[in-house]
């Protein structure tokens, strides 16, 4: 992605996210961008589309903004930057398909969508995923753990979602990275329960 466009996107998302502490900060987007570009190279995906979609993938997240349907923040940015309508539509399709809820759990229809989705999911697992989970849980006021509950705690979220992500990766390279990060989470959970139960 050309440096001027990257800088402009960075400035826009910094303005949109501000000091958000729910795990959707600018740094999340930049990690997703970097990983998506790496996966794009491994898969031979279009770097311009992947770059734009990664930078804008949370710019209209309904959990953060009530910008409404149709990705208005992403579209406004691309219009200002003179991105053509075919490319804009392609980027919007990628963003829509990355979201699990909007896409009904289906696989993205393009390789570009697959790599951005993988990059977003990789950021939810491993050491960073662990950190984001407790940050999100704390922000929501939910407990770290409650042995009597299998939902509504941060530890429960590992079982509800995070431990499932490695089997949902679309690309080979992402699967390889996910397997390492998955093992790290399993080791963390084992140690967590050992300490919780007074065994260490
Ligand atoms: P994204 O849209 O970037 O994939 P989400 O909005 O689903 O991510 O969640 C942001 C971060 O918060 C992720 O790391 C996710 O695992 C974590 N998270 C989401 N829901 C919960 C929850 N109920 N408890 C703890 N962490 C959560
Ligand atoms: Ni994201």
Coordinates of C-alpha atoms and ligand atoms in Angstrom, one line a residue:
X1 CA 0.0 0.0 0.0
X2 CA 1.5 3.3 -0.9
X3 CA 3.0 5.3 2.0
X4 CA 0.8 8.4 1.6
X5 CA -2.4 6.3 1.6
X6 CA -1.1 4.3 4.6
X7 CA -0.4 7.6 6.5
X8 CA -3.8 9.0 5.6
X9 CA -5.5 5.8 6.8
X10 CA -3.5 5.8 10.0
X11 CA -4.5 9.3 10.7
X12 CA -8.2 8.6 10.0
X13 CA -8.4 5.5 12.2
X14 CA -6.5 7.2 15.0
X15 CA -9.2 9.9 14.9
X16 CA -12.0 7.4 14.9
X17 CA -10.7 5.1 17.6
X18 CA -9.3 7.7 19.9
X19 CA -8.3 6.1 23.2
X20 CA -10.6 3.1 22.9
X21 CA -9.6 0.5 25.5
X22 CA -11.8 -2.4 24.5
X23 CA -9.1 -4.1 22.4
X24 CA -10.1 -2.2 19.2
X25 CA -7.4 0.4 19.4
X26 CA -5.4 1.6 16.5
X27 CA -2.6 -0.8 17.4
X28 CA -5.0 -3.7 16.8
X29 CA -5.7 -2.4 13.4
X30 CA -2.0 -1.9 12.7
X31 CA -1.2 -5.5 13.8
X32 CA -4.0 -6.8 11.5
X33 CA -2.6 -4.7 8.7
X34 CA 0.9 -6.1 9.1
X35 CA -0.2 -9.7 9.4
X36 CA -2.7 -9.3 6.5
X37 CA 0.1 -8.0 4.2
X38 CA 2.3 -11.0 5.2
X39 CA -0.5 -13.4 4.5
X40 CA -1.3 -11.6 1.2
X41 CA 2.2 -12.2 0.0
X42 CA 2.1 -15.8 1.0
X43 CA -1.2 -16.3 -0.9
X44 CA -0.6 -14.0 -3.8
X45 CA -3.5 -11.7 -2.8
X46 CA -4.0 -8.1 -4.0
X47 CA -2.0 -6.0 -1.6
X48 CA -3.9 -2.7 -2.3
X49 CA -7.3 -4.3 -1.5
X50 CA -5.9 -6.2 1.5
X51 CA -4.2 -3.1 2.9
X52 CA -7.2 -0.9 2.6
X53 CA -9.6 -3.5 4.0
X54 CA -7.3 -4.3 6.9
X55 CA -6.8 -0.6 7.8
X56 CA -10.6 0.0 7.6
X57 CA -11.9 -3.3 8.9
X58 CA -13.1 -2.0 12.3
X59 CA -13.8 1.6 11.2
X60 CA -17.6 1.0 11.2
X61 CA -17.7 -1.7 13.9
X62 CA -21.2 -1.3 15.5
X63 CA -19.7 -2.1 18.9
X64 CA -17.7 1.2 18.6
X65 CA -19.6 3.5 16.4
X66 CA -23.3 4.0 15.5
X67 CA -22.2 5.0 12.0
X68 CA -25.1 2.8 10.7
X69 CA -25.2 0.3 7.8
X70 CA -23.1 0.5 4.6
X71 CA -19.7 1.2 6.1
X72 CA -20.0 5.0 5.9
X73 CA -16.6 5.7 7.6
X74 CA -14.7 3.4 5.3
X75 CA -16.5 4.7 2.2
X76 CA -16.0 8.3 3.2
X77 CA -12.3 7.7 3.6
X78 CA -11.9 6.0 0.2
X79 CA -14.0 8.6 -1.5
X80 CA -11.7 11.4 -0.1
X81 CA -8.7 9.4 -1.3
X82 CA -10.0 9.1 -4.8
X83 CA -10.3 5.3 -4.7
X84 CA -12.4 4.1 -7.6
X85 CA -15.8 2.6 -7.2
X86 CA -14.9 -1.0 -8.2
X87 CA -12.0 -1.0 -5.7
X88 CA -14.2 0.6 -3.0
X89 CA -16.9 -2.1 -3.5
X90 CA -14.3 -4.8 -3.4
X91 CA -12.9 -3.4 -0.1
X92 CA -16.4 -3.1 1.4
X93 CA -17.2 -6.7 0.5
X94 CA -14.0 -7.8 2.2
X95 CA -14.9 -5.9 5.4
X96 CA -18.4 -7.2 5.5
X97 CA -17.2 -10.8 5.0
X98 CA -14.5 -10.5 7.7
X99 CA -17.1 -10.0 10.4
X100 CA -18.3 -13.3 11.8
X101 CA -21.7 -12.0 12.7
X102 CA -22.5 -10.2 9.5
X103 CA -21.2 -13.1 7.4
X104 CA -23.1 -15.8 9.3
X105 CA -19.9 -17.7 9.9
X106 CA -19.3 -18.4 6.2
X107 CA -15.9 -18.3 4.6
X108 CA -15.1 -15.1 2.7
X109 CA -15.6 -15.3 -1.1
X110 CA -12.2 -14.0 -2.1
X111 CA -8.6 -14.7 -1.1
X112 CA -8.3 -11.1 0.0
X113 CA -11.2 -11.6 2.4
X114 CA -9.7 -14.8 3.7
X115 CA -6.4 -13.2 4.6
X116 CA -7.9 -10.2 6.3
X117 CA -10.2 -12.5 8.3
X118 CA -7.3 -14.7 9.2
X119 CA -5.2 -11.7 10.3
X120 CA -8.1 -10.3 12.5
X121 CA -8.6 -13.8 14.1
X122 CA -4.8 -14.3 14.7
X123 CA -4.9 -11.1 16.7
X124 CA -7.5 -12.6 19.0
X125 CA -5.3 -15.6 20.0
X126 CA -1.8 -16.1 21.5
X127 CA -0.2 -13.7 24.0
X128 CA -1.9 -10.7 22.4
X129 CA -5.2 -12.5 22.3
X130 CA -4.9 -13.3 26.0
X131 CA -4.1 -9.6 26.8
X132 CA -7.0 -8.4 24.7
X133 CA -9.5 -10.8 26.3
X134 CA -8.8 -9.6 29.9
X135 CA -8.7 -6.0 28.7
X136 CA -12.2 -6.5 27.1
X137 CA -13.5 -8.3 30.1
X138 CA -12.3 -5.7 32.5
X139 CA -13.8 -2.9 30.4
X140 CA -17.1 -4.8 30.5
X141 CA -16.8 -5.4 34.3
X142 CA -16.9 -9.2 33.9
X143 CA -15.0 -11.5 36.3
X144 CA -11.7 -13.1 35.3
X145 CA -13.0 -16.5 36.1
X146 CA -15.8 -18.2 37.9
X147 CA -15.6 -22.1 38.1
X148 CA -19.4 -22.2 38.4
X149 CA -19.9 -20.3 35.2
X150 CA -19.2 -21.3 31.6
X151 CA -20.2 -18.0 30.2
X152 CA -19.8 -14.3 31.0
X153 CA -16.2 -14.5 32.2
X154 CA -12.9 -13.9 30.4
X155 CA -11.8 -17.5 31.0
X156 CA -15.1 -18.7 29.6
X157 CA -14.4 -16.7 26.4
X158 CA -11.4 -18.9 25.7
X159 CA -13.7 -21.9 25.4
X160 CA -16.5 -20.1 23.7
X161 CA -14.4 -18.6 21.0
X162 CA -10.6 -18.4 21.2
X163 CA -9.8 -22.1 21.3
X164 CA -11.9 -22.7 18.2
X165 CA -10.2 -20.1 16.0
X166 CA -7.2 -22.2 14.9
X167 CA -9.6 -24.6 13.1
X168 CA -11.3 -21.8 11.3
X169 CA -8.3 -20.3 9.6
X170 CA -8.6 -20.0 5.8
X171 CA -5.0 -20.0 4.7
X172 CA -2.0 -22.3 5.3
X173 CA 0.3 -19.7 6.7
X174 CA -2.3 -18.5 9.2
X175 CA -3.0 -22.1 10.3
X176 CA 0.6 -22.6 11.0
X177 CA 0.8 -19.4 13.1
X178 CA -2.5 -20.2 14.8
X179 CA -1.2 -23.6 15.9
X180 CA 1.7 -22.0 17.8
X181 CA -0.5 -19.4 19.4
X182 CA -3.1 -22.0 20.3
X183 CA -0.5 -24.0 22.2
X184 CA 0.6 -20.9 24.0
X185 CA -3.0 -20.3 25.1
X186 CA -3.4 -23.9 26.3
X187 CA -0.3 -23.6 28.3
X188 CA -1.5 -20.4 29.8
X189 CA -4.9 -21.9 30.8
X190 CA -3.2 -24.9 32.3
X191 CA -1.0 -22.7 34.5
X192 CA -3.9 -20.5 35.3
X193 CA -6.0 -23.4 36.6
X194 CA -3.0 -24.9 38.5
X195 CA -2.6 -21.6 40.3
X196 CA -6.3 -21.1 40.8
X197 CA -6.6 -24.6 42.4
X198 CA -3.6 -23.9 44.7
X199 CA -1.4 -26.5 43.1
X200 CA 1.5 -24.1 42.5
Ligands
LIG1 P1 -12.7 -8.5 16.4 O1 -14.0 -7.9 15.8 O2 -11.6 -7.6 16.2 O3 -12.4 -9.8 15.9 P2 -14.2 -8.6 18.9 O4 -14.9 -7.3 18.7 O5 -15.0 -9.9 18.7 O6 -12.9 -8.7 17.9 O7 -13.5 -8.6 20.2 C1 -12.4 -7.8 20.5 C2 -11.5 -8.5 21.5 O8 -12.2 -8.8 22.7 C3 -11.0 -9.8 21.0 O9 -9.7 -10.1 21.4 C4 -12.0 -10.8 21.6 O10 -11.5 -12.1 21.8 C5 -12.3 -10.1 23.0 N1 -13.6 -10.5 23.4 C6 -14.8 -10.5 22.7 N2 -15.8 -10.9 23.5 C7 -15.3 -11.1 24.7 C8 -15.9 -11.6 25.9 N3 -17.2 -11.8 26.1 N4 -15.0 -11.7 27.0 C9 -13.7 -11.4 26.9 N5 -13.1 -11.0 25.7 C10 -13.9 -10.9 24.7
LIG2 NI1 -10.5 -6.4 14.3

